[in-house]
């Protein structure tokens, strides 16, 4: 007989950075996990620790096509997340967010399964409200280079709430803020991975703009914990819910921390700021704290040290 506490869980994008950590957590918790990924930015290597496990199954699948599996819960994470990757094929990015959401919502509807969407702080665009609260509707340029991602994710949120209103689906929408940790892609251009790789190689640290723009960085284990807690809430809890670390740093401060922690001799080099680069980003996590009793516990230096150790090993394996 099936153990009633053991669930069958689908994780789309499960071979990516966040997805692979989430799959590990769910398998550790005793669940059966199906990971569906087209390996656009994720890799089989990210799931190596799970590949021989009988409770883990890896499917090569693109979420813009229908998927027929039988599960109790769905975490929809499939989508390239870094600006370099999502702007490489912007039409595919929008399709992944929008068609992917429709297919996963159709699957959830057929199965009466609970479904969680990995949305993003990018739905707030370059925010005019600081820190960002869930009530804020955002300031997104609909025709700029980030729009394929931002508007794709906004439309996915719309679809989640319409499936709830129209078909009474059990939905959870997480608005994830900048998250970092081991298994970030070394070449995806995100600031933490870029700075660590540059510092370890002794190359100049590239600060875009004046370095006074801010971000708030959440370590991956904290974020995964929040996703699992959100999925476990009652039907009344839909979000959208901000998930991220509210401790805000400037990009200049981040560069200095990484140089100090790696003991690198890298110098700082300023480059032009990219178009539509948000000046400030910091989550208000009052809703998450009151609803799921969550707040991040890993401090920046501790999380950076773990991430630096990962990249150090990865680069050593590649001969830098
Ligand atoms: P990632 O690029 O490492 O992971 C995304 C995964 O989705 C990859 O494994 C990729 O191969 C897969 N994928 C892409 N298109 C697909 C498709 N059409 N069909 C199937 N799989 C597909 O990025 P991540 O940082 O792990 O992000 C995971 C999710 O979390 C994304 O939806 C992202 O938008 C969201 N998110 C991440 C952050 C962050 O800071 N990491 C912040 C906000 C939101
Ligand atoms: N879908 C899927 N797996 C399922 C059920 C549906 O991939 O198990 C897809 C299906 O291809 C459809 C989408 O989800 O395009 C939306 O399904 P829904 O039932 O909401 O809409 P409809 O099928 O009526 O267009
Ligand atoms: N950034 C930077 N140098 C880099 C990569 C990024 O200064 O090598 C800046 C970028 O301009 C932005 C911030 O760091 O202001 C965060 O960038 P990332 O792409 O990691 O995330 P997002 O802009 O999506 O928050």
XYZ file of C-alpha atoms and ligand atoms in Angstrom:
414
model
C 0.000 0.000 0.000
C 1.161 3.541 -0.700
C 2.386 5.512 2.264
C -0.115 8.378 2.543
C 2.603 10.806 3.632
C 4.682 9.956 0.603
C 3.633 12.133 -2.307
C 4.377 11.958 -5.997
C 5.789 15.328 -6.941
C 6.584 16.814 -10.349
C 9.331 19.446 -10.482
C 9.642 21.187 -13.853
C 13.046 22.767 -14.374
C 14.300 20.263 -11.796
C 17.734 19.934 -13.426
C 18.436 23.625 -12.902
C 19.985 25.455 -9.977
C 16.975 25.834 -7.674
C 15.139 22.824 -9.083
C 17.926 20.345 -8.346
C 18.140 21.476 -4.708
C 14.357 21.238 -4.440
C 14.359 17.699 -5.888
C 16.987 16.656 -3.326
C 14.970 18.110 -0.474
C 11.772 16.368 -1.624
C 13.495 12.982 -2.023
C 15.082 13.449 1.418
C 11.602 14.119 2.810
C 10.547 10.701 1.489
C 8.605 11.713 -1.624
C 8.737 10.313 -5.161
C 10.008 12.957 -7.537
C 9.633 13.305 -11.290
C 11.939 15.957 -12.691
C 10.968 17.289 -16.143
C 13.591 19.418 -17.858
C 14.668 20.142 -21.434
C 18.264 20.890 -20.278
C 18.178 24.374 -21.815
C 20.101 25.849 -18.882
C 20.054 22.892 -16.491
C 22.168 19.759 -16.706
C 21.973 16.108 -15.844
C 25.078 16.728 -13.687
C 22.982 18.826 -11.303
C 20.920 15.724 -10.516
C 23.865 13.313 -10.209
C 23.331 12.770 -6.491
C 19.795 11.563 -7.242
C 20.195 9.617 -10.465
C 20.463 6.142 -8.946
C 17.678 6.733 -6.437
C 14.528 4.682 -7.099
C 12.376 7.565 -5.858
C 13.780 9.917 -8.509
C 12.986 9.963 -12.223
C 14.496 12.335 -14.769
C 12.482 13.137 -17.920
C 13.768 15.122 -20.876
C 10.712 17.220 -21.599
C 9.919 20.735 -22.824
C 7.009 22.247 -20.864
C 5.745 24.104 -23.919
C 4.403 20.675 -24.956
C 1.698 18.774 -23.059
C 2.787 16.349 -20.365
C 0.784 13.383 -19.109
C 2.010 12.003 -15.789
C 0.240 11.164 -12.523
C 1.316 13.237 -9.526
C -0.090 14.851 -6.359
C 1.845 18.121 -6.475
C 3.566 20.225 -9.127
C 6.351 22.767 -8.675
C 6.636 24.739 -11.929
C 10.192 26.086 -12.113
C 10.981 25.560 -15.802
C 12.258 28.826 -17.276
C 15.707 30.258 -17.952
C 16.336 32.722 -15.134
C 19.439 34.754 -15.870
C 19.302 37.750 -18.228
C 21.918 36.247 -20.596
C 19.974 33.031 -20.958
C 16.447 34.409 -21.092
C 17.429 37.083 -23.615
C 19.247 34.586 -25.846
C 15.942 33.333 -27.303
C 13.317 35.752 -25.963
C 10.399 34.261 -27.884
C 11.127 30.843 -26.397
C 11.346 32.457 -22.928
C 7.820 33.862 -23.210
C 6.570 30.560 -24.630
C 8.131 28.637 -21.750
C 6.488 30.882 -19.166
C 3.081 31.135 -20.821
C 2.585 27.846 -22.702
C 4.447 26.061 -19.919
C 2.042 27.506 -17.331
C -0.992 26.548 -19.432
C 0.209 22.967 -19.813
C 1.120 22.536 -16.159
C -2.169 24.119 -15.077
C -4.033 21.796 -17.468
C -2.182 18.877 -15.897
C -3.012 20.106 -12.379
C -6.656 20.551 -13.371
C -6.969 17.001 -14.704
C -5.267 15.563 -11.611
C -6.793 17.985 -9.063
C -3.194 18.453 -7.976
C -1.770 21.373 -6.064
C 0.511 23.553 -8.173
C 3.168 26.096 -7.235
C 4.564 28.686 -9.628
C 8.122 29.986 -9.361
C 7.402 33.624 -10.101
C 9.911 36.378 -9.595
C 10.667 39.777 -8.121
C 11.001 40.848 -11.771
C 7.197 41.166 -11.865
C 7.838 44.425 -9.944
C 10.158 45.648 -12.734
C 12.186 48.704 -11.722
C 10.138 49.261 -8.588
C 8.809 52.632 -7.493
C 7.901 51.133 -4.070
C 10.685 50.110 -1.728
C 10.868 47.541 -0.213
C 8.501 45.652 -2.468
C 5.272 44.331 -1.005
C 2.950 41.869 -2.702
C 0.256 44.556 -3.189
C 2.550 46.569 -5.457
C 1.637 46.123 -9.163
C 5.072 46.877 -10.506
C 6.809 49.076 -13.016
C 7.665 46.897 -16.020
C 8.659 48.100 -19.467
C 6.523 45.828 -21.699
C 8.705 46.239 -24.798
C 12.234 46.231 -23.352
C 14.829 43.445 -23.409
C 13.722 42.066 -20.010
C 10.039 41.986 -21.003
C 10.123 38.416 -22.390
C 10.878 37.243 -18.864
C 9.007 39.833 -16.787
C 5.813 39.856 -18.849
C 5.986 36.082 -19.364
C 6.084 35.607 -15.591
C 3.322 38.193 -15.073
C 1.104 36.398 -17.586
C 1.841 33.081 -15.859
C 0.620 34.616 -12.574
C -2.546 35.764 -14.379
C -3.119 32.238 -15.661
C -2.632 30.760 -12.178
C -5.247 33.082 -10.676
C -7.670 32.557 -13.584
C -7.374 28.768 -13.267
C -8.177 29.204 -9.609
C -11.188 31.461 -10.254
C -12.447 29.421 -13.210
C -11.522 25.863 -12.206
C -10.927 26.162 -8.419
C -7.363 24.940 -8.654
C -5.195 24.887 -5.529
C -2.471 27.350 -6.493
C 0.584 28.826 -4.778
C 2.511 31.704 -6.351
C 6.009 32.402 -4.983
C 7.744 35.629 -6.003
C 11.379 34.640 -5.673
C 14.049 37.299 -5.144
C 17.749 36.900 -6.069
C 18.892 33.496 -4.845
C 22.423 32.106 -4.970
C 24.372 29.008 -4.040
C 26.186 25.936 -5.361
C 25.124 24.838 -8.897
C 24.558 28.312 -10.190
C 25.663 28.242 -13.805
C 29.256 29.571 -14.005
C 28.590 31.503 -17.244
C 25.073 32.745 -16.811
C 26.138 36.287 -16.054
C 24.448 36.537 -12.673
C 26.268 38.744 -10.289
C 27.214 36.264 -7.544
C 28.522 33.611 -9.939
C 30.291 36.205 -12.119
C 32.081 37.839 -9.196
C 33.120 34.523 -7.617
C 34.459 33.106 -10.886
C 36.300 36.361 -11.621
C 37.764 36.478 -8.114
C 38.910 32.850 -8.223
C 40.562 33.388 -11.600
C 42.140 36.659 -10.498
C 40.329 38.493 -13.298
C 38.851 41.998 -12.868
C 35.501 42.110 -11.045
C 33.010 43.682 -13.469
C 30.646 46.101 -11.746
C 27.905 47.310 -14.087
C 27.190 50.993 -13.513
C 28.295 52.738 -10.313
C 27.771 49.699 -8.082
C 25.292 51.557 -5.872
C 22.315 49.546 -7.155
C 21.105 47.119 -4.501
C 20.013 43.498 -4.334
C 19.115 41.187 -1.443
C 20.629 37.724 -1.715
C 18.978 34.571 -0.391
C 20.891 31.321 0.034
C 19.378 28.388 -1.846
C 18.620 26.162 1.186
C 16.547 28.954 2.761
C 14.613 29.445 -0.447
C 13.917 25.728 -0.933
C 12.649 25.548 2.640
C 10.228 28.402 1.903
C 8.928 26.728 -1.275
C 8.207 23.493 0.606
C 6.473 25.398 3.415
C 4.359 27.369 0.942
C 3.295 24.177 -0.841
C 2.223 22.782 2.541
C -0.200 25.609 3.363
C -4.002 25.323 3.346
C -6.029 25.926 0.185
C -6.786 29.500 1.284
C -3.119 30.497 0.919
C -2.426 31.318 -2.723
C 0.166 34.069 -2.539
C 1.579 35.812 -4.367
C 4.177 35.595 -1.614
C 7.579 37.281 -1.623
C 10.396 34.859 -0.814
C 13.874 36.229 -0.409
C 16.367 37.613 2.034
C 15.499 41.147 3.150
C 19.105 42.082 3.987
C 20.065 44.521 1.250
C 23.561 45.098 -0.137
C 24.922 47.300 -2.869
C 26.649 45.523 -5.737
C 29.851 47.323 -4.722
C 29.596 45.839 -1.208
C 29.017 42.376 -2.668
C 32.169 42.707 -4.788
C 34.187 43.671 -1.693
C 32.847 40.717 0.333
C 33.723 38.247 -2.425
C 37.224 39.684 -2.880
C 37.781 39.438 0.883
C 36.399 35.877 1.228
C 38.393 34.518 -1.712
C 41.550 36.427 -0.755
C 41.694 37.431 -4.408
C 43.932 40.070 -5.937
C 41.281 40.978 -8.515
C 40.717 44.656 -9.225
C 37.340 46.335 -9.736
C 36.380 47.345 -13.258
C 33.273 49.433 -14.041
C 31.201 48.666 -17.150
C 28.085 50.433 -18.481
C 24.844 49.555 -16.689
C 22.501 47.308 -18.716
C 19.135 48.630 -19.985
C 16.272 48.646 -17.454
C 18.565 47.427 -14.651
C 16.537 47.872 -11.428
C 18.228 50.325 -9.015
C 16.919 48.774 -5.824
C 15.497 45.448 -4.865
C 14.531 44.246 -1.405
C 11.640 41.977 -0.471
C 9.165 42.753 2.266
C 8.701 39.234 3.697
C 6.119 40.053 6.375
C 3.543 37.881 4.589
C 5.895 34.865 4.447
C 6.849 35.320 8.092
C 3.253 35.468 9.298
C 1.861 32.772 6.962
C 4.572 30.137 6.744
C 6.665 31.134 9.773
C 9.717 31.596 7.605
C 12.701 33.848 7.446
C 16.140 33.184 5.985
C 18.774 31.904 8.411
C 21.926 31.732 6.261
C 23.935 34.938 6.350
C 25.648 36.297 3.265
C 29.231 35.452 4.293
C 28.263 31.897 5.234
C 26.357 31.312 1.982
C 29.107 32.928 -0.081
C 31.723 30.660 1.527
C 29.718 27.554 0.525
C 29.243 28.911 -2.990
C 32.919 29.833 -3.335
C 33.894 26.287 -2.273
C 31.608 24.880 -5.002
C 33.054 27.092 -7.741
C 36.588 26.476 -6.535
C 36.112 22.742 -7.053
C 34.279 23.209 -10.358
C 36.986 25.467 -11.798
C 39.800 23.237 -10.506
C 38.158 20.342 -12.396
C 38.179 22.446 -15.559
C 41.753 23.627 -15.088
C 40.280 27.122 -14.439
P 17.980 27.641 -14.004
O 18.178 28.224 -15.358
O 19.145 27.021 -13.329
O 16.808 26.578 -14.024
C 15.747 26.585 -14.935
C 15.545 25.171 -15.439
O 14.434 25.160 -16.350
C 16.750 24.638 -16.206
O 17.079 23.361 -15.743
C 16.275 24.621 -17.650
O 16.913 23.644 -18.429
C 14.797 24.375 -17.474
N 13.986 24.821 -18.605
C 14.048 25.986 -19.284
N 13.122 26.022 -20.254
C 12.453 24.836 -20.187
C 11.397 24.270 -20.944
N 10.821 24.918 -21.958
N 10.965 23.030 -20.603
C 11.546 22.352 -19.572
N 12.553 22.839 -18.836
C 12.997 24.075 -19.147
O 17.370 28.804 -13.105
P 16.983 28.831 -11.565
O 17.700 29.963 -10.977
O 17.091 27.500 -10.964
O 15.449 29.253 -11.651
C 14.393 28.335 -11.453
C 13.070 29.093 -11.465
O 13.049 30.041 -10.404
C 12.811 29.851 -12.749
O 11.457 29.748 -13.077
C 13.152 31.265 -12.376
O 12.417 32.188 -13.149
C 12.758 31.315 -10.917
N 13.503 32.348 -10.189
C 14.829 32.185 -9.876
C 15.509 33.201 -9.200
C 16.942 33.075 -8.812
O 17.497 34.014 -8.240
N 17.614 31.965 -9.032
C 14.839 34.384 -8.884
C 13.503 34.526 -9.253
C 12.847 33.492 -9.894
N -2.473 19.265 -20.498
C -1.344 18.526 -20.199
N -1.466 17.415 -19.420
C -2.661 17.021 -18.905
C -3.803 17.796 -19.190
C -3.669 18.918 -19.988
O -0.246 18.835 -20.643
O -2.682 16.013 -18.194
C -2.347 20.441 -21.346
C -3.233 20.337 -22.572
O -2.422 20.016 -23.665
C -3.846 21.707 -22.729
C -3.388 22.497 -21.512
O -2.806 21.569 -20.623
O -3.325 22.357 -23.866
C -4.510 23.210 -20.819
O -5.459 22.245 -20.405
P -6.938 22.662 -20.097
O -7.680 21.419 -19.718
O -6.974 23.776 -19.146
O -7.440 23.276 -21.454
P -8.013 22.627 -22.787
O -7.475 21.234 -22.883
O -9.468 22.691 -22.607
O -7.474 23.540 -23.837
N 25.970 42.910 -12.198
C 27.239 43.443 -12.149
N 28.274 42.710 -12.673
C 28.110 41.488 -13.219
C 26.810 40.947 -13.263
C 25.759 41.690 -12.738
O 27.450 44.562 -11.641
O 29.107 40.897 -13.663
C 24.866 43.696 -11.609
C 23.659 43.863 -12.512
O 23.814 44.988 -13.359
C 22.551 44.044 -11.507
C 22.978 43.172 -10.328
O 24.381 42.976 -10.496
O 22.474 45.381 -11.080
C 22.278 41.830 -10.264
O 22.378 41.210 -11.527
P 21.852 39.734 -11.839
O 21.923 39.559 -13.318
O 22.556 38.777 -10.969
O 20.349 39.719 -11.337
P 19.081 40.645 -11.624
O 19.488 41.895 -12.345
O 18.160 39.793 -12.405
O 18.611 40.944 -10.249
